[in-house]
mmCIF file of C-alpha atoms and ligand atoms in Angstrom:
data_model
loop_
_atom_site.group_PDB
_atom_site.id
_atom_site.type_symbol
_atom_site.label_atom_id
_atom_site.label_comp_id
_atom_site.label_asym_id
_atom_site.label_seq_id
_atom_site.Cartn_x
_atom_site.Cartn_y
_atom_site.Cartn_z
ATOM 1 C CA MET N 1 0.000 0.000 0.000
ATOM 2 C CA ASN N 2 1.301 3.438 -0.896
ATOM 3 C CA PRO N 3 1.131 5.706 2.125
ATOM 4 C CA ILE N 4 -0.267 9.193 2.017
ATOM 5 C CA TYR N 5 2.971 10.798 2.979
ATOM 6 C CA LEU N 6 2.504 14.113 4.765
ATOM 7 C CA ASP N 7 5.702 13.984 6.795
ATOM 8 C CA ASN N 8 8.077 15.717 4.403
ATOM 9 C CA ASN N 9 9.692 17.843 7.117
ATOM 10 C CA ALA N 10 10.970 14.569 8.596
ATOM 11 C CA THR N 11 12.345 13.327 5.298
ATOM 12 C CA THR N 12 11.428 13.301 1.618
ATOM 13 C CA GLN N 13 11.258 10.835 -1.224
ATOM 14 C CA VAL N 14 14.338 10.836 -3.482
ATOM 15 C CA ASP N 15 13.278 12.428 -6.751
ATOM 16 C CA PRO N 16 13.560 9.929 -9.661
ATOM 17 C CA ALA N 17 15.779 12.402 -11.552
ATOM 18 C CA VAL N 18 18.092 12.611 -8.514
ATOM 19 C CA LEU N 19 18.324 8.822 -8.318
ATOM 20 C CA GLU N 20 19.096 8.615 -12.008
ATOM 21 C CA ALA N 21 21.931 11.132 -11.701
ATOM 22 C CA MET N 22 23.389 9.122 -8.806
ATOM 23 C CA LEU N 23 23.273 5.587 -10.238
ATOM 24 C CA PRO N 24 26.517 5.651 -12.287
ATOM 25 C CA PHE N 25 28.463 6.412 -9.118
ATOM 26 C CA PHE N 26 27.331 3.098 -7.614
ATOM 27 C CA THR N 27 28.381 1.140 -10.696
ATOM 28 C CA GLU N 28 31.021 2.073 -13.253
ATOM 29 C CA MET N 29 32.062 5.466 -11.806
ATOM 30 C CA TYR N 30 33.453 4.211 -8.514
ATOM 31 C CA GLY N 31 36.837 5.957 -8.647
ATOM 32 C CA ASN N 32 38.179 8.121 -5.856
ATOM 33 C CA PRO N 33 38.279 11.743 -7.001
ATOM 34 C CA SER N 34 41.585 12.225 -5.163
ATOM 35 C CA SER N 35 43.338 9.529 -7.222
ATOM 36 C CA MET N 36 46.052 10.490 -9.710
ATOM 37 C CA HIS N 37 44.575 8.381 -12.507
ATOM 38 C CA ARG N 38 41.980 9.559 -14.948
ATOM 39 C CA PHE N 39 39.464 6.938 -13.808
ATOM 40 C CA GLY N 40 39.248 8.563 -10.385
ATOM 41 C CA GLY N 41 39.790 12.066 -11.654
ATOM 42 C CA GLN N 42 36.732 11.985 -13.900
ATOM 43 C CA VAL N 43 34.527 11.674 -10.797
ATOM 44 C CA GLY N 44 35.975 14.976 -9.609
ATOM 45 C CA LYS N 45 34.421 16.776 -12.567
ATOM 46 C CA TYR N 46 30.965 15.729 -11.421
ATOM 47 C CA LEU N 47 31.701 16.972 -7.922
ATOM 48 C CA VAL N 48 32.734 20.331 -9.366
ATOM 49 C CA ALA N 49 29.436 20.504 -11.258
ATOM 50 C CA ALA N 50 27.421 19.517 -8.172
ATOM 51 C CA ARG N 51 29.144 22.180 -6.077
ATOM 52 C CA GLU N 52 28.234 24.728 -8.743
ATOM 53 C CA GLN N 53 24.589 23.576 -8.687
ATOM 54 C CA VAL N 54 24.346 23.880 -4.895
ATOM 55 C CA ALA N 55 26.093 27.264 -4.901
ATOM 56 C CA ALA N 56 23.910 28.609 -7.717
ATOM 57 C CA SER N 57 20.728 27.635 -5.883
ATOM 58 C CA LEU N 58 21.843 29.810 -2.932
ATOM 59 C CA GLY N 59 23.433 32.722 -4.783
ATOM 60 C CA ALA N 60 26.805 31.609 -3.391
ATOM 61 C CA ARG N 61 30.230 30.867 -4.895
ATOM 62 C CA PRO N 62 31.207 27.225 -5.387
ATOM 63 C CA ASP N 63 34.234 27.618 -3.085
ATOM 64 C CA GLU N 64 31.866 28.654 -0.283
ATOM 65 C CA ILE N 65 30.159 25.217 -0.244
ATOM 66 C CA LEU N 66 31.431 22.282 1.877
ATOM 67 C CA PHE N 67 29.824 18.889 1.556
ATOM 68 C CA THR N 68 29.100 17.136 4.849
ATOM 69 C CA ALA N 69 27.288 13.981 5.936
ATOM 70 C CA CYS N 70 24.056 15.650 7.104
ATOM 71 C CA GLY N 71 22.365 18.782 8.333
ATOM 72 C CA THR N 72 23.437 17.946 11.864
ATOM 73 C CA GLU N 73 27.101 17.857 10.870
ATOM 74 C CA SER N 74 26.718 21.175 9.055
ATOM 75 C CA ASP N 75 25.192 22.805 12.149
ATOM 76 C CA ASN N 76 27.823 21.322 14.461
ATOM 77 C CA THR N 77 30.644 22.360 12.113
ATOM 78 C CA ALA N 78 29.467 25.976 11.933
ATOM 79 C CA ILE N 79 29.129 26.321 15.708
ATOM 80 C CA TRP N 80 32.405 24.525 16.398
ATOM 81 C CA SER N 81 34.258 26.636 13.840
ATOM 82 C CA ALA N 82 32.961 29.918 15.232
ATOM 83 C CA LEU N 83 34.061 28.968 18.748
ATOM 84 C CA GLN N 84 37.456 27.597 17.714
ATOM 85 C CA SER N 85 38.322 30.625 15.624
ATOM 86 C CA GLN N 86 37.544 33.051 18.488
ATOM 87 C CA PRO N 87 38.782 31.280 21.628
ATOM 88 C CA GLU N 88 38.451 34.412 23.743
ATOM 89 C CA LYS N 89 34.679 34.613 23.134
ATOM 90 C CA LYS N 90 32.537 32.344 25.294
ATOM 91 C CA HIS N 91 28.948 33.443 24.635
ATOM 92 C CA ILE N 92 26.469 31.932 22.166
ATOM 93 C CA VAL N 93 23.048 33.312 21.269
ATOM 94 C CA THR N 94 20.429 30.945 19.888
ATOM 95 C CA THR N 95 16.672 30.372 20.226
ATOM 96 C CA ARG N 96 14.476 28.085 22.278
ATOM 97 C CA VAL N 97 12.926 26.596 19.145
ATOM 98 C CA GLU N 98 16.026 25.335 17.305
ATOM 99 C CA HIS N 99 16.342 21.781 16.040
ATOM 100 C CA PRO N 100 18.184 19.431 18.446
ATOM 101 C CA ALA N 101 21.161 19.569 16.024
ATOM 102 C CA VAL N 102 21.798 23.065 17.420
ATOM 103 C CA LEU N 103 20.039 22.970 20.791
ATOM 104 C CA ASN N 104 21.676 19.841 22.160
ATOM 105 C CA LEU N 105 25.133 20.978 21.060
ATOM 106 C CA VAL N 106 24.712 24.404 22.695
ATOM 107 C CA GLN N 107 23.432 22.755 25.884
ATOM 108 C CA HIS N 108 26.487 20.498 25.843
ATOM 109 C CA LEU N 109 28.771 23.502 25.365
ATOM 110 C CA GLU N 110 27.197 25.173 28.399
ATOM 111 C CA LYS N 111 28.650 22.331 30.480
ATOM 112 C CA ARG N 112 32.043 22.985 28.919
ATOM 113 C CA GLY N 113 32.533 26.591 29.937
ATOM 114 C CA TYR N 114 30.376 28.434 27.410
ATOM 115 C CA GLU N 115 27.447 30.670 28.210
ATOM 116 C CA ALA N 116 24.281 30.639 26.141
ATOM 117 C CA THR N 117 21.301 32.940 25.724
ATOM 118 C CA TYR N 118 18.146 31.264 24.402
ATOM 119 C CA LEU N 119 15.814 33.761 22.747
ATOM 120 C CA GLY N 120 12.143 33.148 23.388
ATOM 121 C CA VAL N 121 9.247 33.313 20.946
ATOM 122 C CA ASP N 122 5.716 34.657 21.250
ATOM 123 C CA ALA N 123 2.487 32.668 20.968
ATOM 124 C CA LYS N 124 2.823 32.635 17.168
ATOM 125 C CA GLY N 125 6.421 31.454 17.300
ATOM 126 C CA ARG N 126 7.922 34.847 16.404
ATOM 127 C CA LEU N 127 11.215 36.200 17.755
ATOM 128 C CA ASP N 128 11.507 39.551 19.476
ATOM 129 C CA LEU N 129 14.252 41.377 17.585
ATOM 130 C CA ASP N 130 14.812 43.793 20.478
ATOM 131 C CA GLU N 131 15.546 40.811 22.677
ATOM 132 C CA LEU N 132 18.065 39.648 20.065
ATOM 133 C CA ARG N 133 19.677 43.108 19.981
ATOM 134 C CA ASP N 134 19.896 43.218 23.775
ATOM 135 C CA SER N 135 21.400 39.740 24.006
ATOM 136 C CA LEU N 136 24.516 40.595 21.981
ATOM 137 C CA ARG N 137 27.685 41.089 24.013
ATOM 138 C CA LYS N 138 31.352 41.861 23.447
ATOM 139 C CA ASP N 139 32.160 38.208 24.049
ATOM 140 C CA THR N 140 29.401 36.807 21.822
ATOM 141 C CA ALA N 141 31.140 34.382 19.470
ATOM 142 C CA LEU N 142 28.127 33.379 17.404
ATOM 143 C CA VAL N 143 24.432 33.851 16.852
ATOM 144 C CA SER N 144 22.679 30.711 15.585
ATOM 145 C CA VAL N 145 19.068 31.212 14.478
ATOM 146 C CA MET N 146 17.164 28.805 12.271
ATOM 147 C CA TYR N 147 15.728 30.074 8.983
ATOM 148 C CA ALA N 148 12.438 28.216 9.260
ATOM 149 C CA ASN N 149 11.070 25.999 11.998
ATOM 150 C CA ASN N 150 10.672 22.303 11.253
ATOM 151 C CA GLU N 151 7.606 21.862 13.497
ATOM 152 C CA THR N 152 5.512 24.925 12.731
ATOM 153 C CA GLY N 153 7.071 26.157 9.480
ATOM 154 C CA VAL N 154 7.438 29.666 10.973
ATOM 155 C CA ILE N 155 10.030 31.656 9.013
ATOM 156 C CA PHE N 156 12.279 34.002 10.966
ATOM 157 C CA PRO N 157 13.072 37.422 9.437
ATOM 158 C CA MET N 158 16.620 36.503 8.467
ATOM 159 C CA GLU N 159 17.424 39.773 6.714
ATOM 160 C CA GLU N 160 16.604 41.796 9.815
ATOM 161 C CA ILE N 161 18.385 39.309 12.048
ATOM 162 C CA ALA N 162 21.472 39.472 9.829
ATOM 163 C CA SER N 163 21.532 43.244 9.831
ATOM 164 C CA ILE N 164 21.313 43.377 13.649
ATOM 165 C CA VAL N 165 24.012 40.730 14.142
ATOM 166 C CA LYS N 166 26.395 41.880 11.425
ATOM 167 C CA GLU N 167 26.197 45.505 12.552
ATOM 168 C CA ARG N 168 27.925 44.243 15.679
ATOM 169 C CA GLY N 169 30.459 42.242 13.670
ATOM 170 C CA ILE N 170 29.331 38.948 15.225
ATOM 171 C CA LEU N 171 29.362 35.660 13.305
ATOM 172 C CA LEU N 172 25.912 34.432 12.228
ATOM 173 C CA HIS N 173 24.868 30.856 11.484
ATOM 174 C CA THR N 174 21.484 29.816 10.199
ATOM 175 C CA ASP N 175 20.096 26.290 10.176
ATOM 176 C CA ALA N 176 18.301 26.538 6.839
ATOM 177 C CA VAL N 177 17.581 22.814 6.532
ATOM 178 C CA GLN N 178 13.815 23.443 6.207
ATOM 179 C CA ALA N 179 14.158 26.550 4.052
ATOM 180 C CA VAL N 180 16.471 25.401 1.270
ATOM 181 C CA GLY N 181 14.439 24.117 -1.642
ATOM 182 C CA LYS N 182 11.240 25.703 -0.320
ATOM 183 C CA LEU N 183 12.131 29.401 -0.235
ATOM 184 C CA PRO N 184 14.283 31.505 -2.550
ATOM 185 C CA ILE N 185 17.565 32.277 -0.772
ATOM 186 C CA ASP N 186 20.139 34.708 -2.132
ATOM 187 C CA LEU N 187 23.333 34.732 -0.089
ATOM 188 C CA GLY N 188 24.621 37.512 -2.300
ATOM 189 C CA LYS N 189 22.154 39.740 -0.449
ATOM 190 C CA LEU N 190 21.802 37.963 2.889
ATOM 191 C CA PRO N 191 24.969 38.479 4.959
ATOM 192 C CA VAL N 192 25.006 35.265 7.033
ATOM 193 C CA ASP N 193 28.401 33.643 7.618
ATOM 194 C CA PHE N 194 27.250 30.018 7.809
ATOM 195 C CA LEU N 195 24.175 28.273 6.409
ATOM 196 C CA ALA N 196 23.368 24.590 6.901
ATOM 197 C CA LEU N 197 21.290 22.434 4.579
ATOM 198 C CA SER N 198 20.463 18.734 4.322
ATOM 199 C CA GLY N 199 19.852 16.610 1.225
ATOM 200 C CA HIS N 200 17.069 14.385 2.511
ATOM 201 C CA LYS N 201 14.785 17.340 3.236
ATOM 202 C CA LEU N 202 14.785 18.326 -0.434
ATOM 203 C CA HIS N 203 14.454 15.054 -2.357
ATOM 204 C CA ALA N 204 18.134 14.037 -2.268
ATOM 205 C CA PRO N 205 19.162 10.988 -0.199
ATOM 206 C CA LYS N 206 19.771 10.763 3.519
ATOM 207 C CA GLY N 207 23.373 11.146 4.626
ATOM 208 C CA ILE N 208 24.408 14.177 2.602
ATOM 209 C CA GLY N 209 24.466 17.784 3.710
ATOM 210 C CA ALA N 210 26.245 20.996 2.901
ATOM 211 C CA LEU N 211 27.554 23.951 4.809
ATOM 212 C CA TYR N 212 27.917 27.366 3.239
ATOM 213 C CA VAL N 213 30.862 29.294 4.684
ATOM 214 C CA ARG N 214 31.094 32.876 3.486
ATOM 215 C CA LYS N 215 34.386 33.720 1.809
ATOM 216 C CA GLY N 216 36.606 35.476 4.334
ATOM 217 C CA THR N 217 34.857 33.965 7.382
ATOM 218 C CA PRO N 218 37.455 32.307 9.623
ATOM 219 C CA PHE N 219 37.052 28.534 9.479
ATOM 220 C CA ARG N 220 38.279 25.633 11.601
ATOM 221 C CA PRO N 221 37.547 22.101 10.399
ATOM 222 C CA PHE N 222 35.398 19.755 12.442
ATOM 223 C CA LEU N 223 36.721 16.571 10.807
ATOM 224 C CA ARG N 224 40.481 16.447 10.361
ATOM 225 C CA GLY N 225 42.282 13.984 8.125
ATOM 226 C CA GLY N 226 42.804 14.006 4.374
ATOM 227 C CA HIS N 227 42.859 17.116 2.239
ATOM 228 C CA GLN N 228 39.340 16.736 0.790
ATOM 229 C CA GLU N 229 37.154 19.840 0.529
ATOM 230 C CA ARG N 230 40.366 21.895 0.474
ATOM 231 C CA GLY N 231 41.264 20.711 3.958
ATOM 232 C CA ARG N 232 37.999 21.899 5.436
ATOM 233 C CA ARG N 233 36.202 18.561 5.755
ATOM 234 C CA ALA N 234 38.260 15.383 5.648
ATOM 235 C CA GLY N 235 36.900 12.057 4.404
ATOM 236 C CA THR N 236 36.520 10.580 0.930
ATOM 237 C CA GLU N 237 33.722 12.370 -0.848
ATOM 238 C CA ASN N 238 30.288 10.713 -0.959
ATOM 239 C CA ALA N 239 30.312 11.170 -4.720
ATOM 240 C CA ALA N 240 26.912 9.662 -5.527
ATOM 241 C CA SER N 241 25.117 11.670 -2.875
ATOM 242 C CA ILE N 242 26.946 14.882 -3.711
ATOM 243 C CA VAL N 243 25.845 14.508 -7.333
ATOM 244 C CA GLY N 244 22.310 13.784 -6.075
ATOM 245 C CA LEU N 245 22.314 16.879 -3.859
ATOM 246 C CA GLY N 246 23.470 19.012 -6.793
ATOM 247 C CA LYS N 247 20.623 17.690 -8.918
ATOM 248 C CA ALA N 248 18.095 18.164 -6.099
ATOM 249 C CA CYS N 249 19.148 21.798 -5.605
ATOM 250 C CA GLU N 250 18.886 22.446 -9.318
ATOM 251 C CA LEU N 251 15.409 20.870 -9.494
ATOM 252 C CA ALA N 252 14.216 22.856 -6.476
ATOM 253 C CA THR N 253 15.444 26.116 -7.978
ATOM 254 C CA VAL N 254 14.033 25.532 -11.440
ATOM 255 C CA ASN N 255 10.605 24.501 -10.133
ATOM 256 C CA MET N 256 10.446 26.672 -7.030
ATOM 257 C CA HIS N 257 7.827 29.162 -8.070
ATOM 258 C CA GLU N 258 5.394 26.702 -9.597
ATOM 259 C CA GLU N 259 5.893 24.125 -6.857
ATOM 260 C CA ARG N 260 5.468 26.605 -4.044
ATOM 261 C CA THR N 261 2.134 27.722 -5.435
ATOM 262 C CA ARG N 262 0.878 24.188 -5.952
ATOM 263 C CA VAL N 263 2.102 22.853 -2.603
ATOM 264 C CA MET N 264 0.748 25.871 -0.735
ATOM 265 C CA ALA N 265 -2.682 25.391 -2.310
ATOM 266 C CA LEU N 266 -2.754 21.750 -1.137
ATOM 267 C CA ARG N 267 -1.626 22.739 2.364
ATOM 268 C CA ASP N 268 -4.155 25.564 2.615
ATOM 269 C CA ARG N 269 -7.015 23.398 1.418
ATOM 270 C CA LEU N 270 -6.215 20.755 4.015
ATOM 271 C CA GLU N 271 -5.786 23.323 6.772
ATOM 272 C CA GLN N 272 -8.952 25.248 6.041
ATOM 273 C CA GLY N 273 -10.930 22.056 5.599
ATOM 274 C CA LEU N 274 -9.764 20.639 8.931
ATOM 275 C CA LEU N 275 -10.412 23.859 10.834
ATOM 276 C CA ALA N 276 -13.903 24.075 9.345
ATOM 277 C CA ALA N 277 -14.813 20.427 9.987
ATOM 278 C CA ILE N 278 -13.291 19.958 13.438
ATOM 279 C CA PRO N 279 -14.371 22.218 16.315
ATOM 280 C CA ASP N 280 -11.771 23.295 18.902
ATOM 281 C CA SER N 281 -8.907 23.146 16.436
ATOM 282 C CA MET N 282 -6.334 25.826 15.641
ATOM 283 C CA VAL N 283 -3.156 26.479 13.700
ATOM 284 C CA ASN N 284 0.144 26.645 15.599
ATOM 285 C CA GLY N 285 2.472 29.379 14.369
ATOM 286 C CA ASP N 286 2.473 32.587 12.396
ATOM 287 C CA THR N 287 0.451 32.014 9.218
ATOM 288 C CA ALA N 288 1.743 35.324 7.823
ATOM 289 C CA SER N 289 5.337 34.059 7.716
ATOM 290 C CA ARG N 290 5.355 30.350 7.155
ATOM 291 C CA LEU N 291 6.818 27.693 4.864
ATOM 292 C CA PRO N 292 4.458 26.861 1.994
ATOM 293 C CA ASN N 293 4.391 23.145 2.835
ATOM 294 C CA THR N 294 3.799 23.009 6.602
ATOM 295 C CA ALA N 295 0.642 23.015 8.707
ATOM 296 C CA SER N 296 0.803 22.380 12.443
ATOM 297 C CA ILE N 297 -2.734 21.951 13.699
ATOM 298 C CA ALA N 298 -3.790 21.507 17.302
ATOM 299 C CA PHE N 299 -6.887 19.488 18.161
ATOM 300 C CA LYS N 300 -8.065 20.262 21.673
ATOM 301 C CA TYR N 301 -8.648 17.445 24.204
ATOM 302 C CA VAL N 302 -6.984 14.690 22.187
ATOM 303 C CA GLU N 303 -3.581 13.145 22.305
ATOM 304 C CA GLY N 304 -1.194 13.437 19.341
ATOM 305 C CA GLU N 305 0.246 9.946 19.490
ATOM 306 C CA ALA N 306 -3.243 8.448 19.514
ATOM 307 C CA ILE N 307 -4.240 10.548 16.502
ATOM 308 C CA LEU N 308 -1.131 9.387 14.618
ATOM 309 C CA LEU N 309 -1.921 5.764 15.408
ATOM 310 C CA LEU N 310 -5.427 6.016 13.966
ATOM 311 C CA MET N 311 -4.148 7.991 10.969
ATOM 312 C CA ASP N 312 -1.572 5.286 10.391
ATOM 313 C CA GLY N 313 -4.423 2.785 10.210
ATOM 314 C CA HIS N 314 -5.636 4.722 7.162
ATOM 315 C CA GLY N 315 -2.149 4.881 5.658
ATOM 316 C CA ILE N 316 -1.691 8.559 6.480
ATOM 317 C CA CYS N 317 1.779 9.568 7.718
ATOM 318 C CA ALA N 318 2.348 12.760 9.713
ATOM 319 C CA SER N 319 4.060 13.824 12.945
ATOM 320 C CA SER N 320 2.873 14.894 16.362
ATOM 321 C CA GLY N 321 4.046 17.781 18.471
ATOM 322 C CA SER N 322 4.860 15.593 21.422
ATOM 323 C CA ALA N 323 7.938 13.672 22.320
ATOM 324 C CA CYS N 324 7.690 10.739 24.603
ATOM 325 C CA THR N 325 10.392 11.129 27.218
ATOM 326 C CA SER N 326 10.726 9.199 30.438
ATOM 327 C CA GLY N 327 7.276 7.716 30.273
ATOM 328 C CA SER N 328 5.333 10.978 30.109
ATOM 329 C CA LEU N 329 4.210 12.790 26.986
ATOM 330 C CA GLU N 330 5.704 16.248 26.984
ATOM 331 C CA PRO N 331 4.604 18.674 24.300
ATOM 332 C CA SER N 332 7.536 19.525 22.025
ATOM 333 C CA HIS N 333 10.012 22.200 23.122
ATOM 334 C CA VAL N 334 8.780 24.360 20.235
ATOM 335 C CA LEU N 335 5.119 24.337 21.297
ATOM 336 C CA ARG N 336 6.151 24.812 24.927
ATOM 337 C CA ALA N 337 8.306 27.832 23.995
ATOM 338 C CA MET N 338 5.254 29.289 22.229
ATOM 339 C CA GLY N 339 3.140 28.737 25.310
ATOM 340 C CA VAL N 340 0.540 26.726 23.395
ATOM 341 C CA PRO N 341 -2.045 25.703 26.038
ATOM 342 C CA PHE N 342 -1.535 22.195 27.332
ATOM 343 C CA THR N 343 -4.872 20.846 26.063
ATOM 344 C CA TYR N 344 -3.981 22.000 22.547
ATOM 345 C CA ALA N 345 -0.244 21.274 22.515
ATOM 346 C CA HIS N 346 -0.874 17.606 23.278
ATOM 347 C CA GLY N 347 -3.099 17.175 20.271
ATOM 348 C CA SER N 348 -0.866 18.887 17.736
ATOM 349 C CA ILE N 349 -0.264 17.251 14.381
ATOM 350 C CA ARG N 350 2.214 18.432 11.769
ATOM 351 C CA TYR N 351 1.243 17.857 8.149
ATOM 352 C CA SER N 352 4.127 18.591 5.776
ATOM 353 C CA PHE N 353 3.768 18.396 2.009
ATOM 354 C CA SER N 354 6.066 17.934 -0.978
ATOM 355 C CA ARG N 355 5.904 18.122 -4.762
ATOM 356 C CA PHE N 356 4.675 14.515 -4.794
ATOM 357 C CA ASN N 357 1.409 15.132 -2.916
ATOM 358 C CA THR N 358 -1.904 15.328 -4.758
ATOM 359 C CA ASP N 359 -5.391 16.780 -4.455
ATOM 360 C CA ALA N 360 -6.830 13.275 -4.116
ATOM 361 C CA GLU N 361 -4.681 12.746 -1.017
ATOM 362 C CA VAL N 362 -5.976 15.943 0.546
ATOM 363 C CA ASP N 363 -9.549 14.779 -0.161
ATOM 364 C CA LEU N 364 -8.873 11.505 1.601
ATOM 365 C CA VAL N 365 -7.284 13.114 4.658
ATOM 366 C CA LEU N 366 -10.175 15.572 4.890
ATOM 367 C CA ARG N 367 -12.551 12.615 4.879
ATOM 368 C CA GLU N 368 -10.685 10.540 7.485
ATOM 369 C CA MET N 369 -9.599 13.148 10.035
ATOM 370 C CA PRO N 370 -12.931 14.371 11.473
ATOM 371 C CA PRO N 371 -14.142 10.886 12.509
ATOM 372 C CA ILE N 372 -10.703 10.111 13.982
ATOM 373 C CA ILE N 373 -10.825 13.208 16.160
ATOM 374 C CA SER N 374 -14.432 12.690 17.271
ATOM 375 C CA ARG N 375 -13.768 9.079 18.135
ATOM 376 C CA LEU N 376 -10.810 10.055 20.314
ATOM 377 C CA ARG N 377 -12.694 12.908 21.931
ATOM 378 C CA GLU N 378 -15.430 10.524 23.000
ATOM 379 C CA MET N 379 -12.815 8.526 24.900
ATOM 380 C CA SER N 380 -10.741 11.491 26.016
ATOM 381 C CA PRO N 381 -9.832 11.796 29.672
ATOM 382 C CA PHE N 382 -9.537 15.565 29.109
ATOM 383 C CA ARG N 383 -12.811 17.342 29.568
ATOM 384 C CA GLU N 384 -13.514 20.972 29.839
ATOM 385 C CA GLY N 385 -12.613 22.215 33.310
ATOM 386 C CA GLN N 386 -10.579 19.150 34.206
ATOM 387 C CA GLU N 387 -6.960 19.234 35.187
ATOM 388 C CA PRO N 388 -4.838 17.434 32.645
ATOM 389 C CA GLY N 389 -2.268 16.182 35.170
ATOM 390 C CA MET N 390 -3.705 12.661 35.029
ATOM 391 C CA LEU N 391 -2.305 12.164 31.553
ATOM 392 C CA LYS N 392 1.213 12.225 32.925
ATOM 393 C CA SER N 393 1.146 8.470 33.321
ATOM 394 C CA GLY N 394 0.804 5.636 30.915
ATOM 395 C CA CYS N 395 1.618 6.971 27.488
ATOM 396 C CA GLY N 396 2.443 3.438 26.437
ATOM 397 C CA CYS N 397 6.080 4.030 25.609
ATOM 398 C CA SER N 398 9.242 4.642 27.561
HETATM 399 C C1 PLP L 401 16.158 17.593 9.713
HETATM 400 C C2 PLP L 401 16.720 18.812 10.308
HETATM 401 C C3 PLP L 401 18.055 18.877 10.747
HETATM 402 C C4 PLP L 401 18.969 17.678 10.732
HETATM 403 O O1 PLP L 401 19.338 17.275 9.435
HETATM 404 P P1 PLP L 401 19.934 15.783 9.252
HETATM 405 O O2 PLP L 401 20.410 15.754 7.846
HETATM 406 O O3 PLP L 401 18.814 14.847 9.515
HETATM 407 O O4 PLP L 401 21.047 15.655 10.224
HETATM 408 C C5 PLP L 401 18.518 20.055 11.261
HETATM 409 N N1 PLP L 401 17.724 21.139 11.339
HETATM 410 C C6 PLP L 401 16.454 21.133 10.934
HETATM 411 C C7 PLP L 401 15.645 22.384 11.017
HETATM 412 C C8 PLP L 401 15.902 19.974 10.399
HETATM 413 O O5 PLP L 401 14.623 19.961 10.016
#
């Protein structure tokens, strides 16, 4: 059975054209691009072309692109580099709604002698730029602010953020893993120093990422070893995946306008249909500044994991806004930072679309969701006026 896949912020299907571009590198083109012989050397030409494709899609120069193993490595590399190149600076500014690839590293660094400021967000998931301005210090080594949020799709005003941070001469990293391929980005105009992206969020395979490092930005490698990537990221190049990422970036750029419009129409139809059909439901996040493909919808009095289970029974894949930790279901750190009321946060579902979704799929989800929610509400231990503390036990996982 083909699933109805509405979990594209978790990962995406490899585009058939991406797969096709990659296949020769698993068969006849297996040479090592660092080899002296022509057989290896010819692979290098494809890596050059892929680097140009990735750079062009971002308005960057090819020598500003490093290939990495994933978005997480790109984020870690940027933060590590900024700290290593300015050993006298011990302060990091980030936000409370970052992906764990940034948040868990910064929390780890706090135990290792660094200080961190976590910027809050309002009920719609928006940053307060005055708070950002006030957080900057003489010893701030880096500001790391995501471009767009993976759970809510909220887009941060990166141009304004960059102008505030760069005015103070502080290094700026953005985790753009959810933005690249979905939004036009022109690094010729946007003065960030580091930008992280990940292949599997834009129809390239898992296990390939890239980090943009602005020319002139001091850089310290995260992986040391061979001289690959001009000494900035050691390890034999993942040639097939690099070629796939190049193709995926090119496809995203060429089709961006048309795809954005089509994907947004699907997302909006689902969102409006669900809000109209299901009482006590609401959108999480700022609908005025949001990725075209993401809808985070909260259904009051029901539990996200239970909704997902019933959806799964109909072949519908999505994500919930809860994470099961230590036997109790905590709403996600993003929804908590936004102060989404408990009875809503628990029943939050993220639907995330891609170019491969169809109108027929939206029709089916619109048909299946209302009975799923009413069924769960009939059994719900949450009732108006009741304290939700009882739900703390027995989420069925550990
Ligand atoms: C998926 C994701 C990452 C991590 O990328 P990987 O390639 O899976 O390591 C980082 N940041 C955001 C915003 C993401 O959505």
